[in-house]
Short mmCIF file of C-alpha atoms and ligand atoms in Angstrom, two decimals:
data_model
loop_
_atom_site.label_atom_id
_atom_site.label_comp_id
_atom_site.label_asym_id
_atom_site.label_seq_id
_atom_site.Cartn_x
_atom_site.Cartn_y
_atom_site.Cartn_z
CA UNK A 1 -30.83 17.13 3.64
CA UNK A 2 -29.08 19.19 6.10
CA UNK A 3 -29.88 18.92 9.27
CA UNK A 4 -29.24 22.33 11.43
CA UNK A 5 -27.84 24.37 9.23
CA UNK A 6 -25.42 27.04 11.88
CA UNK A 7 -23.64 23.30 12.91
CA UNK A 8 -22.69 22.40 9.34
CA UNK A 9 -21.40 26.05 8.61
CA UNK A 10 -19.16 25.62 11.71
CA UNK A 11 -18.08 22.32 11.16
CA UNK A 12 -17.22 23.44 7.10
CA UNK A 13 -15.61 26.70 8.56
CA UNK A 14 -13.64 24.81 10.34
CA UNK A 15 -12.86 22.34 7.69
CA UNK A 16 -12.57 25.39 5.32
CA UNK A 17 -9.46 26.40 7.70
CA UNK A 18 -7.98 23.04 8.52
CA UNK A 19 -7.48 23.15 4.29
CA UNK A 20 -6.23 26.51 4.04
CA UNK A 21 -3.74 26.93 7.00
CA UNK A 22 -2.61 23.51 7.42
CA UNK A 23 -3.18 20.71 4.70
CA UNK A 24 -3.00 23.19 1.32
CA UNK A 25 0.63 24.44 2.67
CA UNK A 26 1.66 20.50 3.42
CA UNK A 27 0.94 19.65 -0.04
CA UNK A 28 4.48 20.08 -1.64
CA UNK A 29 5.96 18.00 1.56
CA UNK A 30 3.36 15.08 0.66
CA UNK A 31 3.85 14.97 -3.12
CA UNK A 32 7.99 15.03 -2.38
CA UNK A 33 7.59 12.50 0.25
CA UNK A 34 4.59 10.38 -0.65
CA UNK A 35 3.52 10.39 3.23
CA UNK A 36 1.30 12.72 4.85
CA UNK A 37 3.01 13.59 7.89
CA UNK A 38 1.61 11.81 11.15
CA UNK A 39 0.74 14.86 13.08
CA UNK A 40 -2.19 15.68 10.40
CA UNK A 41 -3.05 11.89 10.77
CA UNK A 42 -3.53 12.80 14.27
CA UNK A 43 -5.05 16.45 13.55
CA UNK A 44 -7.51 14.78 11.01
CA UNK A 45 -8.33 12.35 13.79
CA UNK A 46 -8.79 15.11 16.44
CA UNK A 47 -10.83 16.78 14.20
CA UNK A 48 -12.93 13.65 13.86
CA UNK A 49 -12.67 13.29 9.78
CA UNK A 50 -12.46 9.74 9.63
CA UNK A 51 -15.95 9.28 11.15
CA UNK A 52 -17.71 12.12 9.48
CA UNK A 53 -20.56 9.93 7.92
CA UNK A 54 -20.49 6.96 10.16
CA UNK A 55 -23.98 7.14 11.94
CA UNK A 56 -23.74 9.05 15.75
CA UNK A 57 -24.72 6.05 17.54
CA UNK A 58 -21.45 4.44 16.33
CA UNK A 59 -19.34 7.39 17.01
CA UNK A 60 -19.16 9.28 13.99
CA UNK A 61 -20.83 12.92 12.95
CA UNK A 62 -23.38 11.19 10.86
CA UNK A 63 -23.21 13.58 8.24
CA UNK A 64 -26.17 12.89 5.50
CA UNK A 65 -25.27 12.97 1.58
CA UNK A 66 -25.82 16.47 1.43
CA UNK A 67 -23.74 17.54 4.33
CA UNK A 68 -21.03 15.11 2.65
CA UNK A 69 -20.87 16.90 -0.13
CA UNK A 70 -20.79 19.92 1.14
CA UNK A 71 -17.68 18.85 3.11
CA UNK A 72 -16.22 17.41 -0.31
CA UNK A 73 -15.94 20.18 -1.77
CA UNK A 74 -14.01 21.75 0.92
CA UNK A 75 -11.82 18.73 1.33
CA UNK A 76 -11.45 18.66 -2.68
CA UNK A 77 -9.82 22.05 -3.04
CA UNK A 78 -6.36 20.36 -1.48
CA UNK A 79 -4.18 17.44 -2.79
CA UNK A 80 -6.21 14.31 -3.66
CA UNK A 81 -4.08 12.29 -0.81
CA UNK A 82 -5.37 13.60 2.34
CA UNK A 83 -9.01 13.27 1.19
CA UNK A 84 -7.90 9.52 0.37
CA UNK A 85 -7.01 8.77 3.79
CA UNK A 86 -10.20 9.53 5.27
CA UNK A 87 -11.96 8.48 2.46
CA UNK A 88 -12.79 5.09 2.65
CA UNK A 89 -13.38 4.78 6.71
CA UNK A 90 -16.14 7.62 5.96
CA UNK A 91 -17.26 6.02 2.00
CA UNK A 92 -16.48 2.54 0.42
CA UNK A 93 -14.24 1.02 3.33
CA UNK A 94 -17.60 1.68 5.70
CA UNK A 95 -20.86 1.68 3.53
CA UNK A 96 -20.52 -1.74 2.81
CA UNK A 97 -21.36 -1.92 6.81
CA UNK A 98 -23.63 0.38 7.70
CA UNK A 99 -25.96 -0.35 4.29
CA UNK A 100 -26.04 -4.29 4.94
CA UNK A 101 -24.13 -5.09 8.08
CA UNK A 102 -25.14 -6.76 11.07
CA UNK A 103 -25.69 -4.72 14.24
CA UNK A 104 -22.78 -7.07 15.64
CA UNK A 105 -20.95 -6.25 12.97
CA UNK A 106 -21.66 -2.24 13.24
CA UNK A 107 -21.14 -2.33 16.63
CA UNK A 108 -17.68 -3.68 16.57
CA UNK A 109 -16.13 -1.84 13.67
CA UNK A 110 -17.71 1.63 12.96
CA UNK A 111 -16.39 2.83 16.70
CA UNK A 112 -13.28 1.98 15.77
CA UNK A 113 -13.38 3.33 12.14
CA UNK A 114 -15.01 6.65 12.96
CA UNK A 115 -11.87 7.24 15.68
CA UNK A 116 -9.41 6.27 12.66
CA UNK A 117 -7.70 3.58 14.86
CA UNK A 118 -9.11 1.48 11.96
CA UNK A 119 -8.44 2.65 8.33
CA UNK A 120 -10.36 0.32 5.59
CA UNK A 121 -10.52 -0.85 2.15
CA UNK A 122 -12.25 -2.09 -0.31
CA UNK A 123 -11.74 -5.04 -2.31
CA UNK A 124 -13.88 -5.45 -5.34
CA UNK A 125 -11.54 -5.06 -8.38
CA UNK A 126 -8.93 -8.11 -9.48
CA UNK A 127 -6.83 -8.43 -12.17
CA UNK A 128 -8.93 -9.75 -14.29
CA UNK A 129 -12.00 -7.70 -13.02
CA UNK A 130 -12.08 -4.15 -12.79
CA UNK A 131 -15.40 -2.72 -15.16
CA UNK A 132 -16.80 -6.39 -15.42
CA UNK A 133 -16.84 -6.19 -11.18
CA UNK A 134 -19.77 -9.10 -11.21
CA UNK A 135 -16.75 -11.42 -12.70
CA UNK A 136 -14.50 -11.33 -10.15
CA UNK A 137 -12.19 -14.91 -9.44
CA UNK A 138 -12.11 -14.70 -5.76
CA UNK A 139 -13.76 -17.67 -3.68
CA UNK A 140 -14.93 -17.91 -0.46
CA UNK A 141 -15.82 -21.83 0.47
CA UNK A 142 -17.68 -22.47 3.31
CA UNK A 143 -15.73 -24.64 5.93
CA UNK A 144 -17.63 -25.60 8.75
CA UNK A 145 -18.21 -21.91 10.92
CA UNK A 146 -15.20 -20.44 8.73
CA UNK A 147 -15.20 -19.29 4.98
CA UNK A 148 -11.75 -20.16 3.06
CA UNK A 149 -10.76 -16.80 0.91
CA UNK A 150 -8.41 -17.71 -2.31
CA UNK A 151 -7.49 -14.71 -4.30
CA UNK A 152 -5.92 -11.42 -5.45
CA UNK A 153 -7.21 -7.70 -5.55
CA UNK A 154 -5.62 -5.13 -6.96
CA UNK A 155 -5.46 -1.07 -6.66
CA UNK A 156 -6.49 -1.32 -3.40
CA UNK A 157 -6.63 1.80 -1.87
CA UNK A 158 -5.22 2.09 1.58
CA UNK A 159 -4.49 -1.52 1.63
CA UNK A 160 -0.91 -0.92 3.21
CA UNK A 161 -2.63 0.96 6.62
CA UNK A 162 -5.65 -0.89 6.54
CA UNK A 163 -6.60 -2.88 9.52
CA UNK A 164 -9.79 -4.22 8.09
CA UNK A 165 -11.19 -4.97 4.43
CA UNK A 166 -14.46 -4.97 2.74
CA UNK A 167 -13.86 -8.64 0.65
CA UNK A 168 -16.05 -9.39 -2.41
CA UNK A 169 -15.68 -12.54 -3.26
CA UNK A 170 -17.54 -15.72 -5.01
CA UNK A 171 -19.72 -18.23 -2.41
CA UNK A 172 -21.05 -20.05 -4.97
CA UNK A 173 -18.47 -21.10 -7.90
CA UNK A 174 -21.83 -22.55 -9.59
CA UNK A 175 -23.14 -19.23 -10.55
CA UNK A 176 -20.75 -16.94 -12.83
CA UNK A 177 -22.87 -13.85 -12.46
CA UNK A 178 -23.31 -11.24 -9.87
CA UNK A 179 -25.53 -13.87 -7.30
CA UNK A 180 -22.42 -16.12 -6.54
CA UNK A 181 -20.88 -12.53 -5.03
CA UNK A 182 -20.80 -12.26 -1.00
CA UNK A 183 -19.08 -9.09 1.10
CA UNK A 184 -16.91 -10.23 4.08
CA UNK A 185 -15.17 -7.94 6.23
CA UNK A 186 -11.93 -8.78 7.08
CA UNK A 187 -9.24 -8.58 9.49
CA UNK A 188 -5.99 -7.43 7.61
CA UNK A 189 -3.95 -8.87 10.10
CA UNK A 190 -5.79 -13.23 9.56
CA UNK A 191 -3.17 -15.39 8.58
CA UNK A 192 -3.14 -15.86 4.88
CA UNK A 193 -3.35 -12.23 4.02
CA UNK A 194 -0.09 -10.19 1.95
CA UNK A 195 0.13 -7.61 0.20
CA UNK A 196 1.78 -6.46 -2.74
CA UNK A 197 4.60 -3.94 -3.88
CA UNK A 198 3.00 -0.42 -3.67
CA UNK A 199 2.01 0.75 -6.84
CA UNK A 200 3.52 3.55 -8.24
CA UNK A 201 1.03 6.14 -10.20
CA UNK A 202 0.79 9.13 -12.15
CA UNK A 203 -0.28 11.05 -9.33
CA UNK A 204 -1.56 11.46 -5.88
CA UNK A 205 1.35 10.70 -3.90
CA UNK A 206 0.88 10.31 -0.81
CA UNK A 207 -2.32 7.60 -0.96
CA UNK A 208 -1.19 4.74 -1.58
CA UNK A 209 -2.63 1.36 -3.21
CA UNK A 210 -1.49 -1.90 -3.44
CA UNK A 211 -2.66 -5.76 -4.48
CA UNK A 212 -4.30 -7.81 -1.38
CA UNK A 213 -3.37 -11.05 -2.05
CA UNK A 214 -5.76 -14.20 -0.25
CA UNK A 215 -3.98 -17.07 -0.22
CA UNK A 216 -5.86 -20.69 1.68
CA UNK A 217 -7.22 -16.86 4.00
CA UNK A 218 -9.41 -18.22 7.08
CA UNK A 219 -11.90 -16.55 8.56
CA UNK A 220 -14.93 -16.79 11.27
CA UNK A 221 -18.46 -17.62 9.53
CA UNK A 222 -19.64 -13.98 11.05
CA UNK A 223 -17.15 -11.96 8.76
CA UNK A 224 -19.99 -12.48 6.12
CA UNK A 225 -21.58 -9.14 5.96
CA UNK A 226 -25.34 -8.98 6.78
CA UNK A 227 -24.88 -12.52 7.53
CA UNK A 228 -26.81 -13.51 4.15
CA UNK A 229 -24.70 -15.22 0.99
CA UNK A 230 -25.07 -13.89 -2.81
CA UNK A 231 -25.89 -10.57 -2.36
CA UNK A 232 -22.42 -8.98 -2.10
CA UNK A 233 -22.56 -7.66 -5.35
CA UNK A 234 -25.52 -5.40 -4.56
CA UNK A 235 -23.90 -4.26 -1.36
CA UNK A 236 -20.80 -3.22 -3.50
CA UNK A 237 -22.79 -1.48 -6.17
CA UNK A 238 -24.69 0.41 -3.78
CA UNK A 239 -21.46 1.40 -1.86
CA UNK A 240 -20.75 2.61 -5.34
CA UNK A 241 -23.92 4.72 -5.68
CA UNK A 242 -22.94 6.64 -2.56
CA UNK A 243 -19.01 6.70 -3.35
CA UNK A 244 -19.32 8.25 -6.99
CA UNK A 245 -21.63 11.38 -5.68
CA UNK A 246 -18.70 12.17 -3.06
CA UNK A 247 -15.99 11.35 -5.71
CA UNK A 248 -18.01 14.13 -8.12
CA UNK A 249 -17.89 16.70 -5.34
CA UNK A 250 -14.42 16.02 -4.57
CA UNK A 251 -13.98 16.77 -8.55
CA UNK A 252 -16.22 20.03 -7.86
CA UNK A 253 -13.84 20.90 -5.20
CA UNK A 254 -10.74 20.55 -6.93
CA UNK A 255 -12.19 22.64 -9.82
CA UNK A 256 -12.88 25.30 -7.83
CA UNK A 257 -9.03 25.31 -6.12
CA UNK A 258 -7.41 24.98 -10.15
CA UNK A 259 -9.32 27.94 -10.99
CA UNK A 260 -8.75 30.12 -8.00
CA UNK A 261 -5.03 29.59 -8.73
CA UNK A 262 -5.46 30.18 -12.38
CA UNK A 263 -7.38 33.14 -11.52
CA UNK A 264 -4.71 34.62 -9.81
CA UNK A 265 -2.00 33.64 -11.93
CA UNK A 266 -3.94 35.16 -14.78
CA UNK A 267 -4.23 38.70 -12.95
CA UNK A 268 -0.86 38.88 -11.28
CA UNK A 269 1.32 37.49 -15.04
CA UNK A 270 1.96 40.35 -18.04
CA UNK A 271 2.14 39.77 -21.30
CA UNK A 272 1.87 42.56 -24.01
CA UNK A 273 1.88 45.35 -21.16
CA UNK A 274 -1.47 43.69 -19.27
CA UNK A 275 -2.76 41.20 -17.14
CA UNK A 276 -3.44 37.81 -19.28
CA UNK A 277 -7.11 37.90 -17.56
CA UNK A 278 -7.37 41.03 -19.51
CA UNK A 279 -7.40 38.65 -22.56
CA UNK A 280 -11.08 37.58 -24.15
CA UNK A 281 -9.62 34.18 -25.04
CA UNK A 282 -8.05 34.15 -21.39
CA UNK A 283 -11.60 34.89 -19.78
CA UNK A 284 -13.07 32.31 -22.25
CA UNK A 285 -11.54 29.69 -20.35
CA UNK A 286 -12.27 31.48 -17.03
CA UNK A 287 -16.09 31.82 -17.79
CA UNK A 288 -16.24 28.32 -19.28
CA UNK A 289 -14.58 26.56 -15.94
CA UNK A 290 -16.80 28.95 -14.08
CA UNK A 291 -20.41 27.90 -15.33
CA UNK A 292 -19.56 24.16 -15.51
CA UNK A 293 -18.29 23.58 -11.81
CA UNK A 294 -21.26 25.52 -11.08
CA UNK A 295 -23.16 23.22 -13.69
CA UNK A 296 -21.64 20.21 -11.53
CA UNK A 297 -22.31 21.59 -7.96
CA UNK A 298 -26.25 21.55 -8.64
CA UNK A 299 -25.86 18.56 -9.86
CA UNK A 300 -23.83 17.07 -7.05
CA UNK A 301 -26.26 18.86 -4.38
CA UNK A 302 -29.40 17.80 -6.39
CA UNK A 303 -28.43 14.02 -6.64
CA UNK A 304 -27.17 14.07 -2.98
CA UNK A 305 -31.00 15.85 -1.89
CA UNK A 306 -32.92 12.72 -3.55
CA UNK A 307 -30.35 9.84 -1.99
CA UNK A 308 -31.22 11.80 1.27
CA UNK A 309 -35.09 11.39 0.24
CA UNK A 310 -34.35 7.91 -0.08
CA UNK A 311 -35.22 7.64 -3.69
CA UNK A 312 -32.71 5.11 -6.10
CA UNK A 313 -30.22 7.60 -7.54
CA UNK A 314 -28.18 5.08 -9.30
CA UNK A 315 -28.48 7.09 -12.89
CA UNK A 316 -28.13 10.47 -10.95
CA UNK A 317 -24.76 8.78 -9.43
CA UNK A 318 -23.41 7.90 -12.54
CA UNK A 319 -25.02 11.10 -14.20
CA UNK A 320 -23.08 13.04 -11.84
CA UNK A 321 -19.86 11.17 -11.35
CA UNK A 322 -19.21 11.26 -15.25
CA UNK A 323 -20.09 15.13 -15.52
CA UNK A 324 -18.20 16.48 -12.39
CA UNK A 325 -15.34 14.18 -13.13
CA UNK A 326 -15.25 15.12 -16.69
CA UNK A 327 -15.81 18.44 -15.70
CA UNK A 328 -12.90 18.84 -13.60
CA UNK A 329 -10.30 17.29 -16.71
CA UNK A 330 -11.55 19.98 -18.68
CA UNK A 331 -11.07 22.43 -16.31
CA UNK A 332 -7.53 20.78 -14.99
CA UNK A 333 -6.42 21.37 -18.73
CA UNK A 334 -7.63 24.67 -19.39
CA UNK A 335 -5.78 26.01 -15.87
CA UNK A 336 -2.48 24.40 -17.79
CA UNK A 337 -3.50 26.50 -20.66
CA UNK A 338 -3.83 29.77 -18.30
CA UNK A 339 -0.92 29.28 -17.02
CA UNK A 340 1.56 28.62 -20.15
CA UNK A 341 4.82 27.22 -19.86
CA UNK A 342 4.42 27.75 -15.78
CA UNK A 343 1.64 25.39 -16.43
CA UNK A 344 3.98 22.27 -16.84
CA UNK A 345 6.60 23.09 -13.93
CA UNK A 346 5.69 21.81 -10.21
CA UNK A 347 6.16 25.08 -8.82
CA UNK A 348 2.54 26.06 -9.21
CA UNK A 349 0.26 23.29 -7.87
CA UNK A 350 -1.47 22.85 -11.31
CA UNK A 351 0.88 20.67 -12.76
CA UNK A 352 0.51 18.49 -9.65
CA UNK A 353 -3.56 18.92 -9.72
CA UNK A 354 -3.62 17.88 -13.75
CA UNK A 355 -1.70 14.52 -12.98
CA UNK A 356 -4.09 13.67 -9.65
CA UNK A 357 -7.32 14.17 -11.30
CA UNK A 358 -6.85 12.06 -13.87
CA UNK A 359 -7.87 9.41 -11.26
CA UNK A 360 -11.26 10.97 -10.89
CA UNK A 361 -12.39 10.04 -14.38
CA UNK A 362 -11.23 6.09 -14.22
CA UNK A 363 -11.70 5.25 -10.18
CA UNK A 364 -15.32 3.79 -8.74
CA UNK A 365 -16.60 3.12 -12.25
CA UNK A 366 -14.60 4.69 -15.60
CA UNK A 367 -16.92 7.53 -17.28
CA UNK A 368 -17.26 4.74 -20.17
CA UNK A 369 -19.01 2.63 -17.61
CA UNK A 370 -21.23 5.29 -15.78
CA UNK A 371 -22.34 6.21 -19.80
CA UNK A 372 -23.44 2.50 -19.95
CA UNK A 373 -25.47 2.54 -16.54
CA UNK A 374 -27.20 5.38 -18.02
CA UNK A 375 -28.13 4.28 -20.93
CA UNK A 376 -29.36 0.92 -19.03
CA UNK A 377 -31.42 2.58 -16.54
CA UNK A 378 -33.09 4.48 -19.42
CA UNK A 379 -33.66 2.04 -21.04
CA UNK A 380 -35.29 -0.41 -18.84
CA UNK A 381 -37.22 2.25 -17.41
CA UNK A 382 -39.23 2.13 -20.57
CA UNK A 383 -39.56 -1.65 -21.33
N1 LIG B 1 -27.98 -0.80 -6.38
C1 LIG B 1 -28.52 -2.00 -6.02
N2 LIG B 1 -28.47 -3.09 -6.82
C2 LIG B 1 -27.85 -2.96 -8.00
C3 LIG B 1 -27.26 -1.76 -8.42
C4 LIG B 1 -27.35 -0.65 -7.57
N3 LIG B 1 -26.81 0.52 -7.90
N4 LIG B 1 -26.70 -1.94 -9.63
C5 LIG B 1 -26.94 -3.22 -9.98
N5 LIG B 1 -27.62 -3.83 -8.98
C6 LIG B 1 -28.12 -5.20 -8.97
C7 LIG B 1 -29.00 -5.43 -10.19
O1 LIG B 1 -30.35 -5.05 -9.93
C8 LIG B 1 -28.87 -6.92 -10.40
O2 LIG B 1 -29.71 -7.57 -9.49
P1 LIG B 1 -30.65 -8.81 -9.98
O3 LIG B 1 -29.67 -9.87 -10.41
O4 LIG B 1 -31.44 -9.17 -8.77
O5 LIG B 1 -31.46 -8.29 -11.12
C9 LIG B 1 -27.44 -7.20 -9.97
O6 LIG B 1 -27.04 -6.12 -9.12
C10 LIG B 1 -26.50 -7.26 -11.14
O7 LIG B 1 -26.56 -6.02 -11.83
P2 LIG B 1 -26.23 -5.89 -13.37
O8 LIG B 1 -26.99 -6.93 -14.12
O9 LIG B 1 -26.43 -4.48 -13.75
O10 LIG B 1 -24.66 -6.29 -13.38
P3 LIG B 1 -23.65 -6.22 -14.59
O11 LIG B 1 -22.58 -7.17 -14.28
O12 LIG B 1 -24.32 -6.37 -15.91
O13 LIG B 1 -23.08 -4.71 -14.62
C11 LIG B 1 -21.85 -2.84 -13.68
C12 LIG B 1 -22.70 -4.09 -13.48
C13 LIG B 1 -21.10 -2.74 -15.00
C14 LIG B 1 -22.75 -1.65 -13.54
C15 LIG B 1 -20.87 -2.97 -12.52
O14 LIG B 1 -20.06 -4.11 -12.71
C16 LIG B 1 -20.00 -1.78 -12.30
O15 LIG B 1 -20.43 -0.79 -11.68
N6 LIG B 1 -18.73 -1.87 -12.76
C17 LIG B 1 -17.76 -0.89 -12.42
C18 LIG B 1 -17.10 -1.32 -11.16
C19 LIG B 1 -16.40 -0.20 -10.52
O16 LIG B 1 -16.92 0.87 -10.34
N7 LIG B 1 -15.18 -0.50 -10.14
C20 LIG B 1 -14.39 0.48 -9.51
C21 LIG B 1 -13.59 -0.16 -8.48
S1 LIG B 1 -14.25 -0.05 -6.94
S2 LIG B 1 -13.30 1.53 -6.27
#
């Protein structure tokens, strides 16, 4: 749904620009220094990014899916990292919140996350839990008006600048499954909380991750999200719903930004006395990229049109997700191909693109596990 149309063509104009004149010419400076530099913290706050779909009443823009997405694929076309840091205040660091959270609860953190003077995370994945999520270790025992948090997550994104964190962990050790799960949000700075070493990736410098480590971690009854034990896990997955359509038209954005630079490297380079785009089996690739982010667009604006109708679009989410994610590998490795040997040198931003997309396919659910919610929804649809 989009609301009034001329205010989301300004606000993506002006998005649109912030990309092109000030974070796509950053990106080098980033990747060499794995830190975005403060004053675009401070631009991205001014330009009120880290509250764009935090409701109005709570200080943010409010944006619905469809205006997200449309905003994702602006943000996509530049490095992976900046999109990062504003990505969980306005997706999984916040959902959590406004889906289940207590008014108290809303009222006290989305201000402050929609300004960006609060970055979150979210903890769902451990060591021993990443695609089996409704396993995780983590316990949360009840201690008079407190909750005791034991435990260790891991690739937490934004974990070292996060002042607060979305916490799933186990209330009731008695059930193994997904109904022992609550949410908790969580002070970063309680006693009891460290973090690890930062981890060091394959790409996308610049956002960081880390392990949050809970050790005897105290904190106030009212952390517990919604206020209502064992249904964490449904809180998470439905964060996940809504994260994995903006994480597919992220992917949809950065398509688009490998192929206009492939594009141009394949009219401006030579070879046998022509342009390579001259080449049938150069345009092959072209065309092919071409139809399938347009393939995943629809499919990210279609998917984002019924969550904004309020229908369940958990197959649609993962339908999407795997596609557009996919989608953009394919596309990441053909602009390699366009560009040869130039292809594997960090001089032209593909060889930086290939390595940060990679994420896109294993982050918020591998495509192996978005095949298997598929198949599940299918399936119990009919019996
Ligand atoms: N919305 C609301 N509720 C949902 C839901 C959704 N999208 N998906 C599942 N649930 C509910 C189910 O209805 C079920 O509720 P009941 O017990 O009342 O029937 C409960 O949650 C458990 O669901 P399910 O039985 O499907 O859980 P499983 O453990 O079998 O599988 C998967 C869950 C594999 C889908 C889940 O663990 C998953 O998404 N894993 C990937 C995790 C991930 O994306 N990690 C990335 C890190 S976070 S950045």
């Amino acid at each position: 749904m989009i609301r009034d149309q001329e205010t989301l063509n300004q606000l993506v104009d002006m998005i649109r620009q912030f990309v092109d004149g000030v974070l796509i010419p950053h990106e080098n400076e980033v990747a060499e220094t794995d830190q975005i530099p403060q004053k675009i913290i401070e631009q991205m706050r001014t330009l009120g990014l880290f509250g764009l779909t935090i409701p109005e009443q709570y200080d943010g823009l409010g944006l619905t899916m469809e205006e997200e997405v449309t905003i994702a694929f602006e943000l996509g076309r530049t490095s992976p990292a900046f999109r990062s840091l504003i990505g969980t205040n306005n997706g999984i660091g916040s959902s959590g919140l406004i889906i289940d959270g207590t008014d108290t609860q809303k009222s006290f953190f989305l201000p402050r996350l929609a300004s960006g003077e609060l970055i979150s995370s979210f903890c769902l994945t451990e060591p021993e839990a990443g695609s089996d999520a409704a396993s995780l270790k983590t316990t949360a025992v009840k201690d008079g008006d407190f909750y005791i948090l034991n435990g260790t997550k891991r690739f937490i994104t934004n974990a070292p600048h996060a002042g607060v964190f979305t916490v799933m962990a186990r209330t009731n050790p008695e059930i193994k499954g997904s109904c022992g799960i609550s949410a908790f949000i969580v002070d970063s700075t309680t006693a009891g909380i460290s973090l690890g070493k930062q981890d060091q990736k394959m790409g996308q410098k610049g956002a960081h991750t880390c392990d949050v480590i809970f050790e005897n971690c105290r904190i106030p009854a009212s952390a517990l999200i919604g206020g209502v034990e064992g249904v964490g896990f449904k809180t998470a997955m439905k964060v996940l719903d809504k994260g994995r359509l903006h994480i597919a038209a992220i992917s949809v954005g950065a398509a688009i930004r490998m192929l206009d630079d492939a594009l141009k490297f394949a009219i401006e380079r030579k070879q046998f006395g022509q342009a390579i785009a001259e080449f049938q089996l150069i345009q092959a690739m072209l065309a092919d990229s071409k139809a399938e982010i347009y393939a995943a667009k629809c499919m990210v604006i279609d998917a984002a049109r019924q969550r904004d109708a309020g229908q369940n679009v958990s197959t649609e989410a993962s339908c999407t997700k795997m596609f557009a994610t996919e989608m953009c590998g394919r596309v990441a490795d053909r602009c390699v191909q366009i560009h040869g040997g130039s292809g594997y040198i960090s001089e032209y931003a593909i060889e930086r693109f290939y390595r940060d997309v990679r994420l896109f396919r294993l982050y918020e659910g591998t495509t192996q596990i978005q095949q298997m919610i598929i198949a599940r929804n299918m399936i119990r649809a009919v019996s």
